[in-house]
CSV table of C-alpha atoms in Angstrom, one decimal:
chain,number,residue,atom,x,y,z
A,1,MET,CA,2.2,1.2,-5.7
A,2,ARG,CA,3.9,3.4,-8.4
A,3,THR,CA,2.2,4.2,-11.7
A,4,GLY,CA,3.8,4.5,-15.1
A,5,ILE,CA,3.0,4.6,-18.9
A,6,PHE,CA,4.5,3.5,-22.0
A,7,LEU,CA,4.9,5.7,-24.9
A,8,SER,CA,4.1,4.7,-28.5
A,9,TYR,CA,7.1,4.2,-30.6
A,10,ALA,CA,5.2,3.9,-33.7
A,11,GLY,CA,4.9,7.7,-34.2
A,12,GLY,CA,3.6,10.9,-32.8
A,13,PHE,CA,6.3,11.3,-30.5
A,14,LYS,CA,6.2,15.0,-29.6
A,15,GLU,CA,2.4,14.6,-29.2
A,16,ALA,CA,3.2,11.8,-26.7
A,17,ALA,CA,5.6,14.0,-25.1
A,18,ASP,CA,3.3,16.8,-24.5
A,19,GLN,CA,0.8,14.3,-23.0
A,20,VAL,CA,3.8,13.0,-20.8
A,21,VAL,CA,3.9,16.6,-19.4
A,22,GLU,CA,0.4,16.5,-18.3
A,23,LEU,CA,0.7,13.0,-16.9
A,24,GLU,CA,3.3,14.3,-14.6
A,25,LYS,CA,1.0,16.8,-13.2
A,26,VAL,CA,-1.4,14.2,-12.2
A,27,GLY,CA,0.9,12.1,-10.3
A,28,VAL,CA,2.2,9.5,-12.7
A,29,ASP,CA,5.6,8.4,-11.4
A,30,ILE,CA,7.7,7.0,-14.7
A,31,ALA,CA,7.5,7.0,-18.4
A,32,LEU,CA,8.9,4.6,-20.6
A,33,VAL,CA,10.0,4.5,-24.2
A,34,ALA,CA,10.3,1.3,-25.9
A,35,GLU,CA,12.9,0.4,-28.9
A,36,ALA,CA,12.0,-2.0,-31.5
A,37,TYR,CA,12.6,-1.2,-35.1
A,38,SER,CA,11.6,2.3,-34.8
A,39,TYR,CA,13.3,5.6,-33.8
A,40,ASP,CA,15.9,4.7,-31.0
A,41,ALA,CA,14.6,5.5,-27.4
A,42,ILE,CA,17.7,7.3,-26.1
A,43,SER,CA,17.4,10.4,-28.2
A,44,GLN,CA,13.5,10.4,-27.3
A,45,LEU,CA,14.3,10.3,-23.7
A,46,GLY,CA,16.8,13.0,-23.8
A,47,TYR,CA,13.8,15.2,-25.4
A,48,LEU,CA,11.6,14.0,-22.6
A,49,ALA,CA,14.1,14.9,-19.9
A,50,ALA,CA,13.9,18.4,-21.2
A,51,LYS,CA,10.0,18.7,-21.1
A,52,THR,CA,9.7,17.0,-17.6
A,53,SER,CA,11.2,17.7,-13.8
A,54,THR,CA,9.9,15.1,-11.6
A,55,MET,CA,8.9,11.9,-13.3
A,56,GLU,CA,11.2,8.9,-13.7
A,57,LEU,CA,12.3,8.1,-17.2
A,58,GLY,CA,13.5,4.8,-18.6
A,59,THR,CA,13.9,2.6,-21.5
A,60,GLY,CA,11.2,-0.2,-21.8
A,61,VAL,CA,13.3,-1.8,-23.4
A,62,VAL,CA,16.5,-1.3,-25.1
A,63,PRO,CA,17.8,-4.8,-26.7
A,64,ILE,CA,21.5,-5.8,-25.6
A,65,TYR,CA,22.6,-6.8,-28.7
A,66,THR,CA,22.2,-3.5,-30.5
A,67,ARG,CA,24.8,-1.5,-28.7
A,68,THR,CA,28.4,-2.4,-27.3
A,69,PRO,CA,28.1,-2.8,-23.3
A,70,ALA,CA,30.2,0.6,-23.1
A,71,LEU,CA,28.0,2.6,-25.3
A,72,MET,CA,24.8,1.1,-23.4
A,73,ALA,CA,26.5,2.7,-20.3
A,74,MET,CA,27.6,5.8,-21.8
A,75,SER,CA,23.9,6.6,-23.3
A,76,ALA,CA,22.4,5.7,-20.0
A,77,ALA,CA,24.9,7.9,-18.0
A,78,GLY,CA,24.0,10.7,-20.7
A,79,VAL,CA,20.2,10.6,-20.0
A,80,ASP,CA,20.8,10.4,-16.4
A,81,TYR,CA,22.9,13.4,-16.7
A,82,VAL,CA,20.5,15.5,-18.6
A,83,SER,CA,17.4,14.2,-16.4
A,84,ASP,CA,19.2,15.2,-13.0
A,85,GLY,CA,19.2,11.6,-12.2
A,86,ARG,CA,15.9,10.3,-13.1
A,87,PHE,CA,16.8,7.9,-15.6
A,88,ARG,CA,16.3,3.7,-15.4
A,89,LEU,CA,17.9,1.6,-17.8
A,90,GLY,CA,15.6,-1.1,-19.0
A,91,LEU,CA,17.4,-4.1,-20.9
A,92,GLY,CA,16.1,-6.8,-22.8
A,93,THR,CA,17.0,-9.4,-25.5
A,94,SER,CA,14.1,-8.7,-28.0
A,95,GLY,CA,14.0,-11.8,-30.3
A,96,PRO,CA,15.7,-13.2,-33.3
A,97,GLN,CA,13.3,-11.4,-35.8
A,98,VAL,CA,14.7,-8.0,-34.6
A,99,ILE,CA,18.1,-8.7,-33.7
A,100,GLU,CA,19.0,-10.9,-36.8
A,101,GLY,CA,16.3,-9.3,-39.3
A,102,PHE,CA,16.7,-5.8,-38.7
A,103,HIS,CA,20.0,-5.4,-36.8
A,104,GLY,CA,21.8,-8.4,-38.6
A,105,VAL,CA,23.4,-9.6,-35.3
A,106,PRO,CA,23.4,-13.0,-34.2
A,107,PHE,CA,20.7,-13.7,-31.3
A,108,ASP,CA,23.0,-15.9,-29.1
A,109,ALA,CA,23.7,-16.5,-25.4
A,110,PRO,CA,21.0,-14.0,-23.9
A,111,LEU,CA,21.8,-15.1,-20.3
A,112,GLY,CA,25.4,-14.9,-20.5
A,113,ARG,CA,25.4,-11.7,-22.5
A,114,THR,CA,22.9,-10.0,-20.1
A,115,ARG,CA,24.9,-10.6,-17.2
A,116,GLU,CA,28.1,-9.5,-18.7
A,117,VAL,CA,26.3,-6.3,-20.1
A,118,VAL,CA,25.1,-5.4,-16.4
A,119,GLU,CA,28.6,-6.1,-15.0
A,120,ILE,CA,30.2,-3.7,-17.7
A,121,CYS,CA,27.6,-1.0,-17.4
A,122,ARG,CA,28.2,-0.7,-13.5
A,123,LYS,CA,32.0,-0.7,-14.2
A,124,VAL,CA,31.5,2.4,-16.5
A,125,TRP,CA,29.4,4.1,-14.0
A,126,ARG,CA,31.9,3.8,-11.3
A,127,ARG,CA,34.4,5.2,-13.8
A,128,GLU,CA,36.5,2.0,-13.4
A,129,ASN,CA,39.2,1.0,-16.0
A,130,LEU,CA,37.3,-1.4,-18.3
A,131,ASP,CA,39.6,-4.4,-17.8
A,132,TYR,CA,37.1,-7.1,-18.5
A,133,ASP,CA,37.5,-10.8,-19.5
A,134,GLY,CA,34.3,-12.2,-19.9
A,135,LYS,CA,33.1,-15.1,-22.0
A,136,TYR,CA,31.2,-12.7,-24.7
A,137,TYR,CA,33.0,-9.4,-24.1
A,138,GLN,CA,36.6,-8.7,-23.6
A,139,LEU,CA,38.0,-5.1,-23.0
A,140,PRO,CA,40.5,-4.3,-24.0
A,141,LEU,CA,40.6,-7.0,-27.0
A,142,PRO,CA,42.9,-9.9,-26.5
A,143,ALA,CA,44.6,-9.0,-29.9
A,144,ASP,CA,45.4,-5.6,-28.5
A,145,ARG,CA,47.0,-6.6,-25.2
A,146,GLY,CA,50.7,-6.1,-25.0
A,147,THR,CA,50.9,-4.1,-28.2
A,148,GLY,CA,50.3,-0.5,-26.7
A,149,LEU,CA,46.9,-0.3,-28.1
A,150,GLY,CA,45.4,-2.2,-25.4
A,151,LYS,CA,45.3,0.2,-22.5
A,152,SER,CA,42.1,0.0,-20.9
A,153,LEU,CA,40.1,3.3,-20.6
A,154,HIS,CA,37.3,4.8,-18.2
A,155,LEU,CA,34.6,7.3,-18.6
A,156,ILE,CA,35.8,10.7,-19.0
A,157,ASN,CA,32.8,12.4,-17.5
A,158,HIS,CA,31.7,11.9,-13.7
A,159,PRO,CA,28.1,10.4,-13.8
A,160,VAL,CA,25.5,11.8,-11.7
A,161,ARG,CA,25.0,8.3,-10.0
A,162,GLU,CA,27.3,5.4,-10.1
A,163,ARG,CA,24.4,2.8,-9.8
A,164,ILE,CA,21.8,3.6,-12.3
A,165,PRO,CA,18.8,1.3,-11.7
A,166,ILE,CA,18.6,-1.5,-14.3
A,167,THR,CA,15.5,-3.2,-15.1
A,168,ILE,CA,15.2,-6.4,-17.3
A,169,ALA,CA,12.4,-7.7,-19.2
A,170,ALA,CA,12.3,-11.5,-18.7
A,171,LEU,CA,9.8,-14.3,-19.1
A,172,GLY,CA,11.5,-17.5,-19.3
A,173,PRO,CA,12.6,-19.0,-15.9
A,174,LYS,CA,16.4,-18.6,-16.3
A,175,ASN,CA,16.1,-15.0,-17.4
A,176,VAL,CA,13.7,-14.4,-14.6
A,177,GLU,CA,16.1,-16.0,-11.9
A,178,LEU,CA,19.1,-13.9,-13.3
A,179,THR,CA,16.9,-10.9,-13.2
A,180,ALA,CA,16.2,-11.5,-9.5
A,181,GLU,CA,19.8,-12.0,-8.8
A,182,ILE,CA,21.5,-9.2,-10.5
A,183,ALA,CA,18.8,-6.3,-11.4
A,184,GLU,CA,17.0,-3.6,-9.6
A,185,GLY,CA,13.7,-4.3,-11.4
A,186,TRP,CA,12.0,-6.8,-13.5
A,187,GLN,CA,9.6,-6.1,-16.4
A,188,PRO,CA,7.4,-9.0,-17.3
A,189,VAL,CA,4.8,-8.8,-20.0
A,190,PHE,CA,1.2,-10.1,-20.0
A,191,TYR,CA,1.3,-10.7,-16.1
A,192,LEU,CA,-1.6,-12.5,-14.9
A,193,PRO,CA,-1.4,-12.0,-11.2
A,194,GLU,CA,-3.3,-15.2,-9.9
A,195,LYS,CA,-1.0,-17.2,-12.1
A,196,ALA,CA,2.4,-15.4,-11.4
A,197,ASP,CA,3.7,-17.6,-8.7
A,198,ASP,CA,2.8,-20.7,-10.7
A,199,VAL,CA,4.9,-19.4,-13.5
A,200,TRP,CA,7.7,-17.4,-12.1
A,201,GLY,CA,7.7,-18.1,-8.3
A,202,ASP,CA,10.4,-20.5,-8.1
A,203,ALA,CA,12.8,-18.6,-10.5
A,204,LEU,CA,12.1,-15.4,-8.6
A,205,ARG,CA,13.2,-17.1,-5.1
A,206,ALA,CA,16.2,-18.9,-6.7
A,207,GLY,CA,17.4,-15.5,-7.9
A,208,THR,CA,16.7,-13.8,-4.7
A,209,ALA,CA,18.7,-16.3,-2.7
A,210,LYS,CA,21.8,-15.2,-4.7
A,211,ARG,CA,20.9,-11.6,-4.7
A,212,ASP,CA,23.1,-8.7,-3.1
A,213,PRO,CA,21.3,-7.0,-0.4
A,214,ALA,CA,22.6,-3.6,-1.8
A,215,LEU,CA,20.4,-3.9,-4.6
A,216,GLY,CA,17.5,-3.5,-2.4
A,217,PRO,CA,14.0,-5.5,-3.1
A,218,LEU,CA,13.0,-6.2,-6.7
A,219,ASP,CA,10.9,-3.5,-8.4
A,220,VAL,CA,8.1,-5.6,-10.1
A,221,MET,CA,7.0,-3.5,-13.1
A,222,VAL,CA,4.1,-5.1,-14.7
A,223,SER,CA,2.2,-3.8,-17.9
A,224,ALA,CA,-1.5,-3.7,-18.4
A,225,SER,CA,-4.0,-2.0,-20.9
A,226,LEU,CA,-6.1,0.4,-19.1
A,227,ALA,CA,-9.6,1.7,-19.3
A,228,ILE,CA,-11.7,3.0,-16.3
A,229,GLY,CA,-15.2,3.4,-16.5
A,230,ASP,CA,-19.0,1.6,-16.5
A,231,ASP,CA,-18.9,1.1,-20.5
A,232,VAL,CA,-15.5,0.4,-21.5
A,233,ASP,CA,-15.9,-3.4,-22.1
A,234,ASP,CA,-15.5,-2.5,-25.7
A,235,ARG,CA,-12.0,-1.6,-25.2
A,236,LEU,CA,-11.1,-5.1,-24.5
A,237,ALA,CA,-10.8,-5.7,-28.3
A,238,TRP,CA,-8.5,-2.7,-28.8
A,239,ALA,CA,-5.9,-5.0,-26.8
A,240,LYS,CA,-6.3,-7.9,-28.8
A,241,PRO,CA,-4.1,-7.1,-32.0
A,242,GLN,CA,-1.2,-6.9,-29.9
A,243,LEU,CA,-1.9,-10.2,-28.1
A,244,ALA,CA,-2.5,-11.7,-31.3
A,245,LEU,CA,0.6,-10.3,-32.8
A,246,TYR,CA,2.7,-11.5,-29.8
A,247,ILE,CA,1.1,-14.9,-29.0
A,248,GLY,CA,0.8,-15.6,-32.9
A,249,GLY,CA,3.8,-14.0,-34.7
A,250,MET,CA,6.7,-13.3,-32.4
A,251,GLY,CA,8.8,-16.3,-33.4
A,252,ALA,CA,8.6,-19.5,-35.6
A,253,ARG,CA,6.7,-22.5,-33.7
A,254,GLY,CA,8.2,-23.6,-30.5
A,255,GLN,CA,10.3,-20.5,-30.3
A,256,ASN,CA,7.7,-18.1,-29.2
A,257,PHE,CA,8.0,-16.9,-25.7
A,258,TYR,CA,4.7,-15.2,-25.6
A,259,HIS,CA,3.0,-18.4,-26.9
A,260,LYS,CA,4.6,-20.4,-24.2
A,261,LEU,CA,3.4,-17.9,-21.4
A,262,ALA,CA,-0.1,-18.1,-22.4
A,263,THR,CA,-0.1,-21.8,-22.5
A,264,ARG,CA,1.2,-21.8,-18.9
A,265,TYR,CA,-1.6,-19.7,-18.1
A,266,GLY,CA,-3.8,-22.4,-19.4
A,267,TYR,CA,-4.6,-21.0,-22.7
A,268,GLY,CA,-2.8,-23.6,-24.7
A,269,GLU,CA,-5.2,-24.5,-27.1
A,270,VAL,CA,-6.3,-20.9,-27.9
A,271,ALA,CA,-2.7,-20.1,-28.3
A,272,ASP,CA,-2.2,-22.9,-30.7
A,273,HIS,CA,-5.2,-21.6,-32.6
A,274,ILE,CA,-4.1,-18.1,-32.4
A,275,GLN,CA,-0.7,-18.9,-33.9
A,276,ASP,CA,-2.1,-21.2,-36.7
A,277,LEU,CA,-4.2,-18.2,-38.0
A,278,PHE,CA,-1.6,-15.7,-37.7
A,279,LEU,CA,1.1,-17.7,-39.5
A,280,ALA,CA,-1.2,-18.5,-42.3
A,281,GLY,CA,-1.6,-14.8,-42.9
A,282,LYS,CA,-5.2,-14.7,-41.3
A,283,LYS,CA,-4.3,-12.0,-39.2
A,284,ALA,CA,-7.9,-10.6,-38.5
A,285,GLU,CA,-9.2,-14.1,-37.5
A,286,ALA,CA,-6.3,-14.5,-35.2
A,287,ILE,CA,-7.0,-11.3,-33.6
A,288,ALA,CA,-11.0,-12.3,-33.4
A,289,ALA,CA,-9.7,-15.6,-31.5
A,290,VAL,CA,-8.3,-13.7,-28.8
A,291,PRO,CA,-10.8,-14.6,-25.7
A,292,ASP,CA,-12.2,-11.6,-23.9
A,293,ASP,CA,-11.3,-13.3,-20.5
A,294,LEU,CA,-7.8,-13.5,-21.4
A,295,VAL,CA,-7.6,-9.8,-22.0
A,296,ARG,CA,-9.7,-8.9,-19.0
A,297,ASN,CA,-7.3,-11.1,-16.7
A,298,ILE,CA,-4.1,-9.3,-17.7
A,299,SER,CA,-5.6,-5.7,-18.1
A,300,LEU,CA,-7.2,-3.0,-15.9
A,301,VAL,CA,-10.4,-2.6,-18.0
A,302,GLY,CA,-13.7,-1.8,-16.4
A,303,PRO,CA,-15.5,0.2,-13.6
A,304,LYS,CA,-13.6,1.8,-11.0
A,305,GLY,CA,-14.6,-0.9,-8.2
A,306,PHE,CA,-13.4,-3.6,-10.6
A,307,VAL,CA,-10.0,-1.8,-11.4
A,308,LYS,CA,-9.6,-1.5,-7.5
A,309,GLU,CA,-10.0,-5.1,-7.1
A,310,ARG,CA,-7.5,-6.0,-9.8
A,311,LEU,CA,-4.9,-3.6,-8.6
A,312,ALA,CA,-5.1,-5.3,-5.1
A,313,ALA,CA,-4.5,-8.7,-6.9
A,314,TYR,CA,-1.5,-7.3,-8.4
A,315,ALA,CA,-0.2,-6.0,-5.1
A,316,GLU,CA,-1.0,-9.4,-3.3
A,317,ALA,CA,1.2,-11.0,-6.2
A,318,GLY,CA,4.1,-8.7,-5.4
A,319,VAL,CA,3.6,-5.8,-8.0
A,320,THR,CA,5.4,-2.6,-7.1
A,321,THR,CA,4.8,-0.7,-10.5
A,322,MET,CA,2.0,-0.6,-12.8
A,323,LEU,CA,2.9,0.5,-16.2
A,324,VAL,CA,-0.3,1.0,-18.1
A,325,HIS,CA,-1.1,1.2,-21.8
A,326,PRO,CA,-4.4,3.6,-21.9
A,327,LEU,CA,-7.1,2.3,-24.3
A,328,ALA,CA,-8.3,5.8,-24.8
A,329,THR,CA,-10.1,7.7,-27.4
A,330,ASP,CA,-7.8,10.9,-27.3
A,331,SER,CA,-5.0,12.4,-25.0
A,332,ALA,CA,-7.8,13.9,-22.6
A,333,GLU,CA,-9.1,10.4,-21.9
A,334,THR,CA,-5.7,9.1,-21.4
A,335,VAL,CA,-4.7,11.9,-18.8
A,336,LYS,CA,-8.2,10.9,-17.0
A,337,PHE,CA,-7.8,7.2,-16.9
A,338,CYS,CA,-4.2,7.6,-15.6
A,339,GLU,CA,-5.3,10.4,-13.0
A,340,GLU,CA,-8.1,7.9,-11.8
A,341,LEU,CA,-5.5,4.9,-11.7
A,342,VAL,CA,-3.0,7.4,-9.5
A,343,GLU,CA,-6.0,8.0,-7.0
A,344,LEU,CA,-6.5,4.3,-6.6
A,345,THR,CA,-3.1,3.4,-6.0
A,346,ARG,CA,-2.5,6.1,-3.5
């Protein structure tokens, strides 16, 4: 099982980059930079490419709506070039709050657009002329065809690789099925290994049945909070604000992907309560309402023996890469936790 880390997108990036250099030394395999309504991920990954030499780098994730497919492909090829072929493109849809509220772009047709973005990216990396007639993207534009302005183009540069690995963040059954069909990797969130097959098994099997064998096995890249030690139970509370935000506030009632996931895990009443509190502006109470056992079930928090048992459960569920959020007091403890995690996965 590979190991990886998420970098904070809320600030202190240069300090986080220095930390990544230390994490590379202890054997962490991949570092991901998220993109929300923060600094963009691509520029920061270029910075990381210059600071590292062996670690894989990736977006975790960039929304498909905020760049044209060609720009997405150009950016990915650029980071892959400056990192000597160490880049992985993580894609996702984000949600209406970010896409419409921050970017002013309609949040529509996530499945169809994801498929077409992936197809166009791969055409760009193969340096094919961008003749593409999809439902959502047409290249050249239909109005330009036959006018002399509609000549299709291909990427000027020769990419390091003509197939850069693509990971898709997906939760819903149709999104997961599409991911298993077309992507090299799948990045679910709040993954509970004992419930994973009940929630996603059918979708994964349906997508895999249509999968091109040339893609290889699906890399299941799961995120989890991390704290290893005999006295780290207090760290469970550190993970609750994020869970409360996602379950309670990432979308309106009936439109919250994370609330639906918690419900499918058997926490429906708790999820409803968290959402009621969060939407009423009672954020502290919403955080307090997140149960310890939910956090523990989707995290790697506890003594080394417990973490080893949880890693075995993740592996049994098909997880191939553990992406962690260290619940650490400082950089030294972050490196310590990750080094212990690497030892447990080898």
